[in-house]
Amino acid sequence: MKRFLRAAWQWIDDRVGFTDNVLPLLTHTVPRDARWWYVFGSATLTAFLVQVVSGVCLAMSYVPGGDEAYQSLVYITEQAPFGSILRGMHAYGASAMVTLVVIHLAQVYLHGTYKFPREMNWMTGVVLLFVVLGMAFTGQLLRWDANGVWSVMVATEMAARAPLIGPLLSEFLLGGETVGGSTLTRFFVYHVFIMPGVIFAGVGLHLYLLFRHGVSEMPNVDQPVDPATYKAQYEARLKATGVPFWPNAMWRDVVFSTFVVAMIFGAAVVFGPPSLDAAPDPASIDANPMPDWYFWWYFALLSLLPSAFEIWFILGVPILGFLALFCLPLLSNRGHRAPSKRPWAVGIVIASVASFLVLTVYGYREPWSPDFSVSKLPPEVVGATAGPVYEGAQLVHAKGCLYCHAIEGFGGHRGPDLSNIGRQLTREDLIIRINNGGYNMPSYAASVNSEQLTQIVDFLLTRGARDEQEKESR
Amino acid sequence: MNERQNEGSQTENVSDRRSFYVRLSLIASSVLMALMVLPGAGFILAPLLKKPLQKWRTVGKAKDFETGATVLVQFEDPSQEPWAGVTAKTAAWLRKVDASQFIAFSVNCRHLGCPVRWIEDATLFMCPCHGGVYYSDGTVAGGPPPEALARYQVRVRGENVQIRTAAVPLTTTPLTPNL
């Protein structure tokens, strides 16, 4: 039996050429110091494989039709055997892939690995990064719940801002003039056929370039990159101290990838897939479209910017961001790779991570959004159960003031906190402000009568008065 | 001498034949690519060139709407895909001005298209996404929207109120910026 299997393998190997062509790739020499820093690229590829496997399985039940997609997702999540785990793995796999590809990019940038002769490795990686982000965005839309439908609308409006081709681009994305039958099918095709095709091709090219130029060494302050001598020096060092990729270096990739898949699987089992929003209905206005977490920073950026800059950021961040990253090795492909010699690179990474974290927190909190769910102020906050102050408190809720202004922790955060407004503005100031409006605040002259205005002002003047009384009593 | 000439002409023949093969292959590849791609491109892009389809949709009887009140009405886009189902639906904020006159506002915020809500007591439209606010006539009251709420055409036919369907109101970039 053993002899038969060996003969069979020899026959296959002879025809396929595994030993001649594939084995040398697996066992090619890599630098000895290529340790845990280098596991993020292979882990990204593993996360992509998780997406392919779970995505293919999900596609067997998912119906990419405007009317039935939501029902098929409800079926997958609630009834199909292992459906919940698979949807969870696909969702957490997407998060893992986006996270890992960004970490991989940051590591390659910090180590200056994009320099000669690996410029094209970096450039293909940048294209792959943007396609991965495209996959993440289109995947969110395929959830096709209320959030998904309205996110399509937002994407369409953003595309419409492109000069000249904006309207055509929007119509192309929607598959028509409005959200309809062709919208979801188009996004399904981008997500399932076009972008994965680009990723497969891009990963193939990325890996080919990896084998062509070899795995880079850890940066060394004594080894700045000089294109004239780099290749010969690299080959000489590799010959002297290199180790075979399989198994000396690859075991770390395998161990880390196993950890990543275990985390994805564990999260899917423990937390389950992200819950579906309400059923899709472009006629329902009770929606608050929100991107998935990896885009909260961009959501926050667009919300915090003055409107005059908005157009530049809607189009500029993706286009200029891509161009800046893509062209980086064309602008600087020689010199030091060591982070200690590249303080600007370290600073850029730290600033980017800090900005991402701060903007992500803002994106989660959405302080610029009115809080429509705010309830009436409790009696202990109002401080009266009848009379003009009480009536004013009721009006502050009914007229929507609390959607944007908080009073002692109750209300939205779009406008200034009114907890102490009674100590900050006079009666006259308040009347002028409410009647005329102000920065981002509408004029209420047409929507409150003079009695209501007096009651609202009476109430607002009591805000902060309690603190004043407490101070005086002390 | 003759042999050399023969060799030379043979080499030329081979070279001519090779360049002919190259040209033939390039032309044939171009033709087969065009035959593959053109129908697909036409299939995908043709809808962009089609004249927009607009239809009048009845949203209720005029007598059933209260004068001055702003209410949400739902109707169907003139979608041609039978599988569109619920996604063919859309909505408008409809207000009865008098017995024969109605105003219909699009529910899409002019900032980034999110659904605006009518806050009855404040007589304002408010957007949940980035805090866009509009007065009752649709003009911008605050926040980032660059333009007033879009309006649908409305008519009263017999006793029915009808809204004319329209494309999603897109806010585009003017080629000459307003300074």
XYZ file of N, CA, C and O in Angstrom, chain B residues 22-140:
476
model
N 1.601 37.988 -35.670
C 1.437 38.869 -34.504
C 0.262 39.804 -34.731
O -0.615 39.960 -33.882
N 0.263 40.447 -35.934
C -0.825 41.393 -36.226
C -2.172 40.702 -36.227
O -3.152 41.194 -35.676
N -2.208 39.523 -36.868
C -3.468 38.771 -36.935
C -3.973 38.440 -35.530
O -5.149 38.620 -35.215
N -3.030 37.976 -34.666
C -3.422 37.592 -33.297
C -3.924 38.799 -32.527
O -4.914 38.724 -31.789
N -3.231 39.944 -32.695
C -3.655 41.143 -31.976
C -5.036 41.598 -32.424
O -5.895 41.936 -31.610
N -5.246 41.581 -33.751
C -6.553 42.018 -34.271
C -7.648 41.051 -33.813
O -8.707 41.457 -33.337
N -7.345 39.738 -33.943
C -8.353 38.737 -33.536
C -8.666 38.860 -32.052
O -9.831 38.798 -31.639
N -7.615 39.098 -31.225
C -7.850 39.240 -29.777
C -8.706 40.459 -29.494
O -9.606 40.415 -28.646
N -8.437 41.555 -30.224
C -9.224 42.765 -30.015
C -10.688 42.517 -30.361
O -11.594 42.950 -29.646
N -10.883 41.795 -31.491
C -12.265 41.519 -31.914
C -12.969 40.647 -30.879
O -14.101 40.933 -30.467
N -12.257 39.590 -30.431
C -12.941 38.695 -29.481
C -13.194 39.390 -28.145
O -14.224 39.186 -27.513
N -12.267 40.288 -27.731
C -12.481 41.047 -26.496
C -13.704 41.951 -26.656
O -14.544 42.046 -25.761
N -13.776 42.632 -27.806
C -14.897 43.544 -28.050
C -16.208 42.785 -28.048
O -17.203 43.236 -27.453
N -16.203 41.601 -28.696
C -17.442 40.801 -28.747
C -17.857 40.340 -27.358
O -19.044 40.206 -27.058
N -16.852 40.106 -26.510
C -17.171 39.661 -25.141
C -17.667 40.820 -24.289
O -18.614 40.708 -23.535
N -16.974 41.965 -24.421
C -17.188 43.061 -23.463
C -18.360 43.963 -23.842
O -19.121 44.400 -22.975
N -18.511 44.233 -25.152
C -19.502 45.244 -25.543
C -20.937 44.940 -25.095
O -21.611 45.816 -24.551
N -21.419 43.698 -25.310
C -22.802 43.450 -24.846
C -22.941 43.660 -23.339
O -23.938 44.222 -22.878
N -21.923 43.245 -22.594
C -21.963 43.412 -21.131
C -21.960 44.882 -20.740
O -22.727 45.317 -19.886
N -21.067 45.646 -21.393
C -20.994 47.077 -21.092
C -22.326 47.749 -21.418
O -22.825 48.582 -20.654
N -22.901 47.358 -22.570
C -24.207 47.931 -22.946
C -25.268 47.586 -21.921
O -26.071 48.431 -21.517
N -25.236 46.342 -21.450
C -26.224 45.859 -20.472
C -26.145 46.657 -19.171
O -27.149 47.017 -18.577
N -24.898 46.947 -18.768
C -24.707 47.648 -17.490
C -24.953 49.149 -17.635
O -25.559 49.783 -16.763
N -24.497 49.714 -18.740
C -24.531 51.176 -18.861
C -25.813 51.721 -19.496
O -26.156 52.881 -19.299
N -26.512 50.892 -20.280
C -27.695 51.389 -20.992
C -28.724 52.053 -20.074
O -29.289 53.097 -20.430
N -28.975 51.476 -18.883
C -29.979 52.131 -18.021
C -29.634 53.587 -17.705
O -30.535 54.394 -17.461
N -28.335 53.924 -17.740
C -27.945 55.305 -17.429
C -28.396 56.269 -18.522
O -28.573 57.453 -18.288
N -28.532 55.747 -19.730
C -28.864 56.615 -20.853
C -30.368 56.664 -21.121
O -30.834 57.416 -21.960
N -31.092 55.816 -20.393
C -32.535 55.747 -20.623
C -33.235 56.977 -20.064
O -32.820 57.502 -19.030
N -34.286 57.411 -20.757
C -35.050 58.567 -20.277
C -35.698 58.197 -18.948
O -36.297 57.129 -18.829
N -35.580 59.072 -17.945
C -36.164 58.733 -16.637
C -37.666 58.472 -16.733
O -38.372 59.179 -17.455
N -38.077 57.444 -16.027
C -39.485 57.083 -16.046
C -40.164 57.740 -14.840
O -39.731 57.555 -13.709
N -41.183 58.536 -15.105
C -41.886 59.179 -13.995
C -43.371 58.889 -14.107
O -43.924 58.870 -15.200
N -43.979 58.655 -12.969
C -45.401 58.327 -12.975
C -46.105 59.088 -11.871
O -45.494 59.410 -10.845
N -47.377 59.353 -12.067
C -48.177 59.961 -11.005
C -48.718 58.852 -10.123
O -49.292 57.888 -10.629
N -48.522 58.948 -8.832
C -48.998 57.937 -7.884
C -50.019 58.552 -6.941
O -49.762 59.605 -6.344
N -51.152 57.879 -6.784
C -52.165 58.364 -5.851
C -51.745 58.020 -4.421
O -51.372 56.880 -4.139
N -51.771 59.022 -3.544
C -51.339 58.778 -2.157
C -52.503 58.921 -1.163
O -52.305 58.757 0.040
N -53.693 59.230 -1.652
C -54.845 59.316 -0.752
C -55.900 60.255 -1.309
O -55.715 60.830 -2.394
N -56.970 60.380 -0.560
C -58.054 61.277 -0.996
C -57.846 62.637 -0.339
O -57.521 62.720 0.857
N -58.084 63.689 -1.117
C -57.806 65.049 -0.630
C -58.561 65.344 0.660
O -58.032 65.985 1.573
N -59.783 64.822 0.746
C -60.610 65.148 1.925
C -60.075 64.477 3.205
O -60.406 64.888 4.307
N -59.268 63.450 3.034
C -58.757 62.733 4.209
C -57.561 63.430 4.865
O -57.109 63.009 5.930
N -57.008 64.434 4.197
C -55.848 65.140 4.775
C -56.314 66.404 5.496
O -57.153 67.153 4.972
N -55.750 66.623 6.651
C -56.128 67.794 7.450
C -55.331 69.006 6.963
O -54.109 68.902 6.762
N -56.028 70.117 6.760
C -55.329 71.314 6.270
C -54.265 71.760 7.272
O -54.519 71.841 8.471
N -53.062 72.004 6.772
C -51.963 72.487 7.620
C -51.120 71.375 8.215
O -49.979 71.621 8.614
N -51.651 70.154 8.258
C -50.892 69.054 8.869
C -49.871 68.494 7.870
O -50.131 68.446 6.666
N -48.735 68.078 8.379
C -47.697 67.479 7.532
C -47.631 65.995 7.861
O -47.364 65.628 9.009
N -47.912 65.143 6.872
C -47.966 63.700 7.141
C -47.073 62.938 6.171
O -46.798 63.406 5.063
N -46.654 61.767 6.626
C -45.803 60.917 5.778
C -46.685 60.081 4.859
O -47.613 59.416 5.332
N -46.430 60.144 3.573
C -47.175 59.291 2.629
C -46.180 58.388 1.906
O -45.037 58.780 1.668
N -46.632 57.197 1.594
C -45.753 56.245 0.911
C -46.300 55.949 -0.481
O -47.513 55.920 -0.679
N -45.427 55.746 -1.397
C -45.841 55.384 -2.759
C -44.722 54.590 -3.416
O -43.639 54.451 -2.845
N -44.998 54.075 -4.597
C -43.985 53.234 -5.263
C -43.264 53.986 -6.356
O -43.875 54.732 -7.113
N -41.945 53.762 -6.427
C -41.185 54.295 -7.560
C -41.599 53.519 -8.806
O -42.053 52.382 -8.700
N -41.387 54.123 -9.973
C -41.766 53.386 -11.192
C -40.709 52.336 -11.540
O -40.171 52.329 -12.633
N -40.399 51.472 -10.595
C -39.366 50.473 -10.816
C -39.826 49.450 -11.855
O -40.978 49.046 -11.870
N -38.894 49.046 -12.687
C -39.266 48.083 -13.734
C -38.932 46.660 -13.324
O -39.220 45.731 -14.057
N -38.301 46.508 -12.173
C -37.919 45.159 -11.777
C -38.981 44.583 -10.863
O -39.208 45.100 -9.778
N -39.607 43.485 -11.297
C -40.686 42.924 -10.480
C -40.200 42.402 -9.131
O -40.990 42.249 -8.219
N -38.904 42.135 -9.023
C -38.383 41.579 -7.769
C -37.991 42.672 -6.768
O -37.501 42.393 -5.695
N -38.202 43.936 -7.143
C -37.784 45.034 -6.270
C -38.522 44.994 -4.933
O -37.965 45.314 -3.895
N -39.790 44.574 -4.979
C -40.569 44.440 -3.749
C -40.575 45.707 -2.928
O -40.779 46.813 -3.446
N -40.268 45.546 -1.627
C -40.374 46.665 -0.697
C -39.397 47.794 -1.049
O -39.651 48.963 -0.748
N -38.292 47.442 -1.741
C -37.312 48.492 -2.029
C -37.794 49.454 -3.114
O -37.144 50.471 -3.357
N -38.900 49.139 -3.763
C -39.451 50.079 -4.743
C -40.232 51.195 -4.051
O -40.627 52.167 -4.677
N -40.465 51.002 -2.751
C -41.252 52.015 -2.029
C -40.426 53.252 -1.729
O -39.215 53.183 -1.574
N -41.111 54.357 -1.643
C -40.464 55.578 -1.189
C -41.508 56.404 -0.441
O -42.658 55.971 -0.318
N -41.101 57.542 0.065
C -42.031 58.310 0.897
C -41.843 59.798 0.676
O -40.843 60.237 0.093
N -42.818 60.563 1.092
C -42.726 62.026 1.024
C -43.486 62.606 2.211
O -44.376 61.957 2.779
N -43.088 63.816 2.599
C -43.840 64.546 3.627
C -44.850 65.433 2.892
O -44.464 66.330 2.154
N -46.133 65.137 3.097
C -47.195 65.835 2.353
C -47.939 66.791 3.275
O -48.319 66.428 4.390
N -48.156 68.017 2.783
C -48.904 69.004 3.573
C -50.038 69.586 2.727
O -49.830 69.975 1.578
N -51.228 69.609 3.317
C -52.385 70.184 2.622
C -52.411 71.676 2.930
O -52.538 72.069 4.090
N -52.262 72.494 1.880
C -52.270 73.952 2.071
C -53.710 74.447 2.078
O -54.123 75.211 2.937
N -54.475 74.005 1.086
C -55.920 74.252 1.076
C -56.574 73.112 0.302
O -55.898 72.142 -0.066
N -57.847 73.258 0.006
C -58.588 72.127 -0.578
C -57.957 71.590 -1.855
O -58.049 70.395 -2.148
N -57.311 72.459 -2.617
C -56.796 71.990 -3.910
C -55.266 72.074 -4.001
O -54.705 71.746 -5.036
N -54.647 72.537 -2.943
C -53.202 72.732 -3.041
C -52.444 71.927 -1.972
O -52.772 71.998 -0.779
N -51.457 71.186 -2.433
C -50.632 70.370 -1.536
C -49.157 70.654 -1.818
O -48.789 71.043 -2.920
N -48.332 70.425 -0.779
C -46.872 70.477 -0.978
C -46.334 69.106 -0.566
O -46.762 68.567 0.459
N -45.393 68.572 -1.358
C -44.769 67.288 -0.988
C -43.256 67.459 -0.952
O -42.632 67.833 -1.937
N -42.686 67.216 0.225
C -41.233 67.315 0.392
C -40.621 65.921 0.307
O -41.189 64.948 0.815
N -39.440 65.858 -0.283
C -38.684 64.595 -0.287
C -38.250 64.276 1.147
O -37.991 65.183 1.936
N -38.175 63.003 1.482
C -37.713 62.634 2.830
C -36.188 62.622 2.918
O -35.644 62.423 3.995
N -35.518 62.822 1.788
C -34.049 62.740 1.792
C -33.417 64.075 2.165
O -33.651 65.085 1.498
N -32.597 64.044 3.220
C -31.847 65.230 3.607
C -30.925 65.616 2.449
O -30.356 64.752 1.788
N -30.768 66.910 2.208
C -29.931 67.340 1.082
C -28.446 67.282 1.423
O -27.602 67.587 0.592
N -28.134 66.892 2.647
C -26.729 66.754 3.009
C -26.194 65.442 2.457
O -25.449 65.428 1.487
N -26.638 64.325 3.042
C -26.170 63.030 2.540
C -27.299 62.022 2.372
O -27.063 60.812 2.374
N -28.533 62.513 2.247
C -29.623 61.628 1.852
C -30.337 60.880 2.957
O -31.229 60.075 2.677
N -29.971 61.103 4.227
C -30.648 60.383 5.324
C -32.122 60.815 5.420
O -32.483 61.881 4.934
N -32.956 59.988 6.066
C -34.388 60.318 6.116
C -34.694 61.388 7.171
O -34.419 61.193 8.349
N -35.266 62.514 6.732
C -35.606 63.582 7.680
C -36.944 63.280 8.355
O -37.811 62.628 7.777
N -37.073 63.754 9.610
C -38.320 63.541 10.360
C -39.013 64.887 10.554
O -38.349 65.908 10.724
N -40.318 64.859 10.556
C -41.103 66.065 10.812
C -41.405 66.113 12.306
O -41.988 65.188 12.861
N -40.945 67.188 12.957
C -41.205 67.355 14.389
C -42.373 68.324 14.507
O -42.210 69.544 14.344
N -43.530 67.756 14.760
C -44.791 68.508 14.669
C -44.785 69.748 15.578
O -45.065 70.865 15.127
N -44.440 69.572 16.859
C -44.532 70.686 17.798
C -43.541 71.803 17.492
O -43.784 72.957 17.796
N -42.412 71.412 16.928
C -41.394 72.429 16.617
C -41.554 72.966 15.205
O -40.854 73.916 14.824
N -42.456 72.359 14.433
C -42.652 72.665 13.004
C -41.298 72.738 12.265
O -41.005 73.684 11.549
N -40.515 71.715 12.481
C -39.202 71.625 11.827
C -39.008 70.214 11.263
O -39.548 69.248 11.813
N -38.258 70.130 10.184
C -37.770 68.832 9.716
C -36.372 68.659 10.300
O -35.555 69.587 10.214
N -36.092 67.486 10.868
C -34.755 67.252 11.426
C -34.178 65.949 10.899
O -34.904 64.971 10.712
N -32.868 65.983 10.670
C -32.194 64.797 10.139
C -31.420 64.104 11.262
O -30.700 64.771 12.009
N -31.546 62.783 11.381
C -30.876 62.088 12.481
C -29.369 61.913 12.282
O -28.659 61.646 13.240
N -28.897 62.052 11.047
C -27.487 61.689 10.799
C -26.506 62.752 11.261
O -25.630 62.482 12.073
N -26.616 63.950 10.714
C -25.637 64.985 11.043
C -26.296 66.255 11.541
O -25.682 67.324 11.519
N -27.572 66.140 11.931
C -28.233 67.275 12.572
C -28.698 68.371 11.632
O -28.830 69.523 12.055
N -28.962 68.043 10.390
C -29.538 69.037 9.473
C -30.953 69.400 9.928
O -31.709 68.533 10.351
N -31.289 70.697 9.879
C -32.623 71.150 10.295
C -33.207 72.016 9.190
O -32.495 72.819 8.571
N -34.498 71.821 8.932
C -35.185 72.604 7.906
C -36.450 73.218 8.508
O -37.108 72.594 9.346
N -36.798 74.423 8.060
C -38.066 75.030 8.471
C -39.218 74.305 7.771
O -39.004 73.480 6.874
N -40.424 74.696 8.154
C -41.592 73.988 7.610
C -41.732 74.170 6.099
O -42.380 73.371 5.436
N -41.136 75.238 5.536
C -41.204 75.391 4.075
C -40.047 74.681 3.367
O -39.872 74.821 2.153
N -39.240 73.946 4.123
C -38.164 73.151 3.527
C -36.838 73.880 3.448
O -35.825 73.270 3.104
N -36.812 75.184 3.762
C -35.536 75.901 3.688
C -34.638 75.501 4.860
O -35.133 75.086 5.910
N -33.336 75.625 4.659
C -32.374 75.159 5.674
C -32.418 76.068 6.907
O -32.338 77.292 6.790
